[in-house]
PDB file of C-alpha atoms in Angstrom:
ATOM      1  CA  MET A   1      -0.209   0.115   0.216  1.00  0.00           C
ATOM      2  CA  ILE A   2       1.454   3.510  -0.868  1.00  0.00           C
ATOM      3  CA  LYS A   3       1.576   5.869   1.773  1.00  0.00           C
ATOM      4  CA  LEU A   4       1.517   9.450   0.647  1.00  0.00           C
ATOM      5  CA  ARG A   5       3.617  11.775   2.649  1.00  0.00           C
ATOM      6  CA  THR A   6       3.946  14.995   0.432  1.00  0.00           C
ATOM      7  CA  TYR A   7       1.184  16.798  -2.209  1.00  0.00           C
ATOM      8  CA  VAL A   8       1.248  20.149  -2.940  1.00  0.00           C
ATOM      9  CA  TYR A   9       0.846  22.004  -5.888  1.00  0.00           C
ATOM     10  CA  MET A  10       2.587  25.286  -6.789  1.00  0.00           C
ATOM     11  CA  ASP A  11       0.269  27.253  -9.736  1.00  0.00           C
ATOM     12  CA  SER A  12       3.540  29.562 -10.626  1.00  0.00           C
ATOM     13  CA  LEU A  13       7.086  28.579  -9.446  1.00  0.00           C
ATOM     14  CA  GLN A  14       9.044  32.113  -8.692  1.00  0.00           C
ATOM     15  CA  PRO A  15      12.038  32.954 -10.617  1.00  0.00           C
ATOM     16  CA  GLN A  16      14.674  32.513  -8.200  1.00  0.00           C
ATOM     17  CA  LEU A  17      12.849  29.205  -7.120  1.00  0.00           C
ATOM     18  CA  ALA A  18      12.508  27.822 -10.372  1.00  0.00           C
ATOM     19  CA  ALA A  19      16.199  28.575 -11.048  1.00  0.00           C
ATOM     20  CA  TYR A  20      17.374  26.434  -7.736  1.00  0.00           C
ATOM     21  CA  MET A  21      15.360  23.693  -8.599  1.00  0.00           C
ATOM     22  CA  ALA A  22      17.226  23.512 -12.386  1.00  0.00           C
ATOM     23  CA  THR A  23      21.083  22.703 -10.411  1.00  0.00           C
ATOM     24  CA  VAL A  24      19.679  19.836  -9.233  1.00  0.00           C
ATOM     25  CA  SER A  25      17.670  18.584 -11.205  1.00  0.00           C
ATOM     26  CA  GLN A  26      18.083  14.906 -13.011  1.00  0.00           C
ATOM     27  CA  GLY A  27      15.477  15.451 -15.670  1.00  0.00           C
ATOM     28  CA  PHE A  28      13.960  18.851 -17.373  1.00  0.00           C
ATOM     29  CA  PRO A  29      14.693  21.861 -15.727  1.00  0.00           C
ATOM     30  CA  PRO A  30      11.644  23.585 -14.727  1.00  0.00           C
ATOM     31  CA  VAL A  31      11.168  28.129 -15.576  1.00  0.00           C
ATOM     32  CA  PRO A  32       9.781  30.431 -13.990  1.00  0.00           C
ATOM     33  CA  GLY A  33       5.957  30.762 -14.100  1.00  0.00           C
ATOM     34  CA  ASP A  34       5.836  26.604 -14.992  1.00  0.00           C
ATOM     35  CA  SER A  35       3.173  25.123 -12.952  1.00  0.00           C
ATOM     36  CA  CYS A  36       4.663  22.345 -10.253  1.00  0.00           C
ATOM     37  CA  LEU A  37       2.870  18.999  -8.050  1.00  0.00           C
ATOM     38  CA  TRP A  38       5.289  17.539  -5.324  1.00  0.00           C
ATOM     39  CA  VAL A  39       4.639  13.976  -4.149  1.00  0.00           C
ATOM     40  CA  GLU A  40       6.398  12.586  -1.753  1.00  0.00           C
ATOM     41  CA  VAL A  41       5.496   8.346  -0.515  1.00  0.00           C
ATOM     42  CA  SER A  42       6.345   5.650   1.383  1.00  0.00           C
ATOM     43  CA  PRO A  43       7.895   2.874   0.542  1.00  0.00           C
ATOM     44  CA  GLY A  44      10.436   4.709  -1.687  1.00  0.00           C
ATOM     45  CA  MET A  45      10.026   2.303  -5.037  1.00  0.00           C
ATOM     46  CA  ALA A  46       6.265   3.033  -5.131  1.00  0.00           C
ATOM     47  CA  VAL A  47       7.262   6.601  -6.894  1.00  0.00           C
ATOM     48  CA  HIS A  48       8.227   4.624 -10.231  1.00  0.00           C
ATOM     49  CA  ARG A  49       4.963   3.525 -10.666  1.00  0.00           C
ATOM     50  CA  LEU A  50       3.613   6.513 -10.217  1.00  0.00           C
ATOM     51  CA  THR A  51       5.928   9.157 -12.297  1.00  0.00           C
ATOM     52  CA  ASP A  52       5.220   6.280 -14.647  1.00  0.00           C
ATOM     53  CA  ILE A  53       1.282   6.920 -14.776  1.00  0.00           C
ATOM     54  CA  ALA A  54       2.160  10.913 -14.734  1.00  0.00           C
ATOM     55  CA  LEU A  55       4.058  10.545 -17.345  1.00  0.00           C
ATOM     56  CA  LYS A  56       2.034   8.323 -19.969  1.00  0.00           C
ATOM     57  CA  SER A  57      -1.661  10.070 -18.709  1.00  0.00           C
ATOM     58  CA  THR A  58      -0.771  13.763 -19.609  1.00  0.00           C
ATOM     59  CA  ARG A  59       2.148  15.721 -20.993  1.00  0.00           C
ATOM     60  CA  VAL A  60       4.486  17.108 -17.516  1.00  0.00           C
ATOM     61  CA  HIS A  61       7.275  16.793 -17.990  1.00  0.00           C
ATOM     62  CA  LEU A  62       9.688  14.992 -15.083  1.00  0.00           C
ATOM     63  CA  SER A  63      12.331  17.298 -13.068  1.00  0.00           C
ATOM     64  CA  GLN A  64      13.308  15.304 -10.546  1.00  0.00           C
ATOM     65  CA  GLN A  65      13.001  11.589  -8.437  1.00  0.00           C
ATOM     66  CA  VAL A  66      14.206  10.353  -6.102  1.00  0.00           C
ATOM     67  CA  VAL A  67      14.330   7.376  -3.766  1.00  0.00           C
ATOM     68  CA  GLU A  68      15.710   7.408  -0.970  1.00  0.00           C
ATOM     69  CA  ARG A  69      15.654   4.390   2.532  1.00  0.00           C
ATOM     70  CA  GLU A  70      12.061   5.052   2.961  1.00  0.00           C
ATOM     71  CA  TYR A  71      10.498   8.145   1.200  1.00  0.00           C
ATOM     72  CA  GLY A  72      10.363   8.014  -2.841  1.00  0.00           C
ATOM     73  CA  SER A  73       9.480  12.326  -4.243  1.00  0.00           C
ATOM     74  CA  MET A  74       8.184  13.161  -8.327  1.00  0.00           C
ATOM     75  CA  VAL A  75       9.060  16.416  -9.339  1.00  0.00           C
ATOM     76  CA  VAL A  76       6.491  17.279 -12.513  1.00  0.00           C
ATOM     77  CA  HIS A  77       6.023  20.395 -14.285  1.00  0.00           C
ATOM     78  CA  GLN A  78       4.088  21.872 -17.227  1.00  0.00           C
ATOM     79  CA  ARG A  79       3.584  25.694 -18.453  1.00  0.00           C
ATOM     80  CA  ASP A  80       0.096  24.517 -18.408  1.00  0.00           C
ATOM     81  CA  ASP A  81      -1.700  24.384 -15.031  1.00  0.00           C
ATOM     82  CA  SER A  82      -4.090  22.190 -16.767  1.00  0.00           C
ATOM     83  CA  ASP A  83      -1.529  19.272 -16.856  1.00  0.00           C
ATOM     84  CA  VAL A  84       0.103  19.012 -13.701  1.00  0.00           C
ATOM     85  CA  GLN A  85      -3.522  19.643 -12.266  1.00  0.00           C
ATOM     86  CA  GLU A  86      -4.701  16.176 -14.370  1.00  0.00           C
ATOM     87  CA  ALA A  87      -1.376  14.627 -13.433  1.00  0.00           C
ATOM     88  CA  GLY A  88      -1.977  14.957  -9.850  1.00  0.00           C
ATOM     89  CA  ARG A  89      -5.963  13.955 -10.495  1.00  0.00           C
ATOM     90  CA  VAL A  90      -4.904  10.950 -12.248  1.00  0.00           C
ATOM     91  CA  LEU A  91      -2.393   9.875  -9.464  1.00  0.00           C
ATOM     92  CA  LEU A  92      -4.342  10.472  -6.732  1.00  0.00           C
ATOM     93  CA  SER A  93      -7.319   8.372  -8.519  1.00  0.00           C
ATOM     94  CA  ARG A  94      -4.514   5.024  -9.104  1.00  0.00           C
ATOM     95  CA  MET A  95      -4.128   5.200  -5.150  1.00  0.00           C
ATOM     96  CA  GLY A  96      -7.076   5.503  -4.279  1.00  0.00           C
ATOM     97  CA  ALA A  97      -6.167   7.949  -1.854  1.00  0.00           C
ATOM     98  CA  GLN A  98      -7.411  12.538  -1.758  1.00  0.00           C
ATOM     99  CA  VAL A  99      -5.513  14.851  -0.931  1.00  0.00           C
ATOM    100  CA  SER A 100      -6.347  14.731   2.516  1.00  0.00           C
ATOM    101  CA  ASP A 101      -4.721  11.853   3.266  1.00  0.00           C
ATOM    102  CA  ARG A 102      -1.500  13.467   2.544  1.00  0.00           C
ATOM    103  CA  GLN A 103       0.531  13.354   6.290  1.00  0.00           C
ATOM    104  CA  GLN A 104       0.344  16.693   7.753  1.00  0.00           C
ATOM    105  CA  CYS A 105       3.449  19.008   7.781  1.00  0.00           C
ATOM    106  CA  ASN A 106       4.705  19.671  11.039  1.00  0.00           C
ATOM    107  CA  ILE A 107       7.589  22.369  11.832  1.00  0.00           C
ATOM    108  CA  PRO A 108      10.262  21.091  14.243  1.00  0.00           C
ATOM    109  CA  TRP A 109      12.219  24.861  14.129  1.00  0.00           C
ATOM    110  CA  GLN A 110      11.655  27.498  12.598  1.00  0.00           C
ATOM    111  CA  GLU A 111      13.543  31.393  13.523  1.00  0.00           C
ATOM    112  CA  ILE A 112      14.884  34.595  11.914  1.00  0.00           C
ATOM    113  CA  ILE A 113      18.441  35.653  12.979  1.00  0.00           C
ATOM    114  CA  ARG A 114      19.019  39.473  12.918  1.00  0.00           C
ATOM    115  CA  GLY A 115      22.529  41.076  11.582  1.00  0.00           C
ATOM    116  CA  MET A 116      24.489  38.011  10.900  1.00  0.00           C
ATOM    117  CA  SER A 117      27.887  38.210  11.572  1.00  0.00           C
ATOM    118  CA  PRO A 118      30.370  38.045   8.889  1.00  0.00           C
ATOM    119  CA  ASP A 119      31.935  34.710   9.900  1.00  0.00           C
ATOM    120  CA  HIS A 120      28.726  33.435  10.194  1.00  0.00           C
ATOM    121  CA  THR A 121      27.378  34.367   6.647  1.00  0.00           C
ATOM    122  CA  VAL A 122      30.915  33.048   5.157  1.00  0.00           C
ATOM    123  CA  LEU A 123      30.782  29.634   6.290  1.00  0.00           C
ATOM    124  CA  ILE A 124      26.916  29.195   5.142  1.00  0.00           C
ATOM    125  CA  ASN A 125      28.057  30.238   1.968  1.00  0.00           C
ATOM    126  CA  ARG A 126      30.442  27.361   1.503  1.00  0.00           C
ATOM    127  CA  GLN A 127      28.682  25.469   2.219  1.00  0.00           C
ATOM    128  CA  ASN A 128      25.327  26.133  -0.009  1.00  0.00           C
ATOM    129  CA  ARG A 129      26.727  26.532  -3.408  1.00  0.00           C
ATOM    130  CA  ARG A 130      23.901  26.474  -5.302  1.00  0.00           C
ATOM    131  CA  GLY A 131      21.577  29.038  -3.959  1.00  0.00           C
ATOM    132  CA  SER A 132      22.493  33.320  -3.590  1.00  0.00           C
ATOM    133  CA  MET A 133      24.798  34.282  -1.222  1.00  0.00           C
ATOM    134  CA  ILE A 134      24.103  35.855   2.544  1.00  0.00           C
ATOM    135  CA  LEU A 135      25.892  39.078   3.436  1.00  0.00           C
ATOM    136  CA  PRO A 136      26.900  40.238   6.974  1.00  0.00           C
ATOM    137  CA  GLU A 137      24.097  42.280   8.218  1.00  0.00           C
ATOM    138  CA  GLN A 138      21.144  40.659   6.683  1.00  0.00           C
ATOM    139  CA  SER A 139      18.491  38.832   8.912  1.00  0.00           C
ATOM    140  CA  MET A 140      18.483  35.210   7.845  1.00  0.00           C
ATOM    141  CA  PHE A 141      15.056  32.968   8.483  1.00  0.00           C
ATOM    142  CA  ILE A 142      15.523  29.690   8.752  1.00  0.00           C
ATOM    143  CA  LEU A 143      13.196  26.550   8.569  1.00  0.00           C
ATOM    144  CA  GLU A 144      12.424  22.940   9.084  1.00  0.00           C
ATOM    145  CA  ALA A 145       9.550  21.202   7.868  1.00  0.00           C
ATOM    146  CA  GLU A 146       8.346  17.248   7.937  1.00  0.00           C
ATOM    147  CA  PRO A 147       7.967  15.617   5.681  1.00  0.00           C
ATOM    148  CA  ALA A 148      10.521  17.477   3.990  1.00  0.00           C
ATOM    149  CA  GLY A 149       8.541  17.721   0.322  1.00  0.00           C
ATOM    150  CA  TYR A 150       6.641  20.837   2.117  1.00  0.00           C
ATOM    151  CA  ILE A 151       9.361  23.194   2.313  1.00  0.00           C
ATOM    152  CA  ILE A 152       9.192  24.082  -1.573  1.00  0.00           C
ATOM    153  CA  TYR A 153       6.093  24.949  -0.823  1.00  0.00           C
ATOM    154  CA  ALA A 154       6.844  27.383   2.123  1.00  0.00           C
ATOM    155  CA  ALA A 155       9.906  29.011  -0.309  1.00  0.00           C
ATOM    156  CA  ASN A 156       7.961  29.427  -3.214  1.00  0.00           C
ATOM    157  CA  GLN A 157       5.494  31.438  -1.167  1.00  0.00           C
ATOM    158  CA  ALA A 158       7.726  33.194   0.493  1.00  0.00           C
ATOM    159  CA  LEU A 159       9.808  34.709  -2.763  1.00  0.00           C
ATOM    160  CA  LYS A 160       5.858  35.353  -3.590  1.00  0.00           C
ATOM    161  CA  ALA A 161       5.113  37.416  -0.775  1.00  0.00           C
ATOM    162  CA  SER A 162       8.236  39.339   0.161  1.00  0.00           C
ATOM    163  CA  HIS A 163      11.829  40.275  -1.886  1.00  0.00           C
ATOM    164  CA  VAL A 164      14.409  37.887  -0.316  1.00  0.00           C
ATOM    165  CA  THR A 165      17.168  36.442  -1.167  1.00  0.00           C
ATOM    166  CA  LEU A 166      16.561  31.741  -1.645  1.00  0.00           C
ATOM    167  CA  ILE A 167      20.409  31.137  -0.018  1.00  0.00           C
ATOM    168  CA  ASP A 168      18.946  27.297   0.247  1.00  0.00           C
ATOM    169  CA  VAL A 169      16.251  24.715   0.386  1.00  0.00           C
ATOM    170  CA  SER A 170      16.698  21.100   0.839  1.00  0.00           C
ATOM    171  CA  ALA A 171      13.670  18.772   0.009  1.00  0.00           C
ATOM    172  CA  VAL A 172      14.810  15.407   0.586  1.00  0.00           C
ATOM    173  CA  GLY A 173      15.029  13.371   3.448  1.00  0.00           C
ATOM    174  CA  ALA A 174      12.864  13.111   6.712  1.00  0.00           C
ATOM    175  CA  PHE A 175      13.299  16.901   7.002  1.00  0.00           C
ATOM    176  CA  GLY A 176      13.116  20.064   4.997  1.00  0.00           C
ATOM    177  CA  ARG A 177      14.958  22.703   5.100  1.00  0.00           C
ATOM    178  CA  LEU A 178      14.776  26.410   3.961  1.00  0.00           C
ATOM    179  CA  ILE A 179      17.637  29.269   4.421  1.00  0.00           C
ATOM    180  CA  LEU A 180      16.189  33.129   2.862  1.00  0.00           C
ATOM    181  CA  ALA A 181      17.644  36.415   3.314  1.00  0.00           C
ATOM    182  CA  GLY A 182      16.992  39.851   3.353  1.00  0.00           C
ATOM    183  CA  SER A 183      16.371  42.944   5.192  1.00  0.00           C
ATOM    184  CA  GLU A 184      14.376  43.021   8.285  1.00  0.00           C
ATOM    185  CA  ALA A 185      10.896  43.882   7.243  1.00  0.00           C
ATOM    186  CA  ASP A 186      11.464  41.515   4.408  1.00  0.00           C
ATOM    187  CA  ILE A 187      12.155  38.652   6.213  1.00  0.00           C
ATOM    188  CA  ASP A 188       9.678  38.940   8.797  1.00  0.00           C
ATOM    189  CA  GLU A 189       6.934  39.452   6.068  1.00  0.00           C
ATOM    190  CA  ALA A 190       8.455  35.841   4.064  1.00  0.00           C
ATOM    191  CA  ALA A 191       8.167  34.512   7.570  1.00  0.00           C
ATOM    192  CA  ARG A 192       5.088  34.719   7.953  1.00  0.00           C
ATOM    193  CA  ALA A 193       4.285  33.413   4.440  1.00  0.00           C
ATOM    194  CA  ALA A 194       6.058  30.433   4.575  1.00  0.00           C
ATOM    195  CA  SER A 195       4.744  29.711   8.328  1.00  0.00           C
ATOM    196  CA  ALA A 196       1.063  30.256   6.631  1.00  0.00           C
ATOM    197  CA  ALA A 197       2.024  28.083   3.820  1.00  0.00           C
ATOM    198  CA  LEU A 198       2.291  24.917   5.884  1.00  0.00           C
ATOM    199  CA  GLU A 199      -0.349  25.533   8.111  1.00  0.00           C
ATOM    200  CA  ARG A 200      -2.631  25.235   4.421  1.00  0.00           C
ATOM    201  CA  PRO A 201      -0.678  23.625   2.027  1.00  0.00           C
ATOM    202  CA  ALA A 202      -2.458  23.193  -1.519  1.00  0.00           C
ATOM    203  CA  GLY A 203      -3.584  20.563  -3.613  1.00  0.00           C
ATOM    204  CA  THR A 204      -4.754  20.492  -7.130  1.00  0.00           C
TER     205      THR A 204
END
């Protein structure tokens, strides 16, 4: 039996997030404005069946597929949001599931650190080479979510709501993690948007 862990729909990928996803994409990289569906299931190998269903039943492109020890995730996207929504409906139907069956998102940690020190920013920039760089004196918002896939939706909603910089986002593994940087006011707004997104993640 396939257990639905994460199921989130994004109507329009924001430019920074689309660019970041393209750096880790194993398949067809998304572009800004694409609609996107992120699905995470267990057991992990079951994601191959879902990928096959989505690709054969719609015109979506496969951006990423990851099979871990316990979980498997797939990311599909397409400029036409109706294709992405249809892919989601077909997947749920074949699984005998509904959006409401997905695992509820938990937030183990979130914090805003203000006036970042130079030593701290240098270390973060050396660790995270796919996103942008954080600068000294900027504020930093860090967020951790479980299951991991929900963090992508939080990142997209935060980037919609505020003029912040995407430093890092990791959506595979047991926990998803997000780092954003910017002015105090912008980070405060982004943090509110990200937290609200995880309380009410969108489905198709």
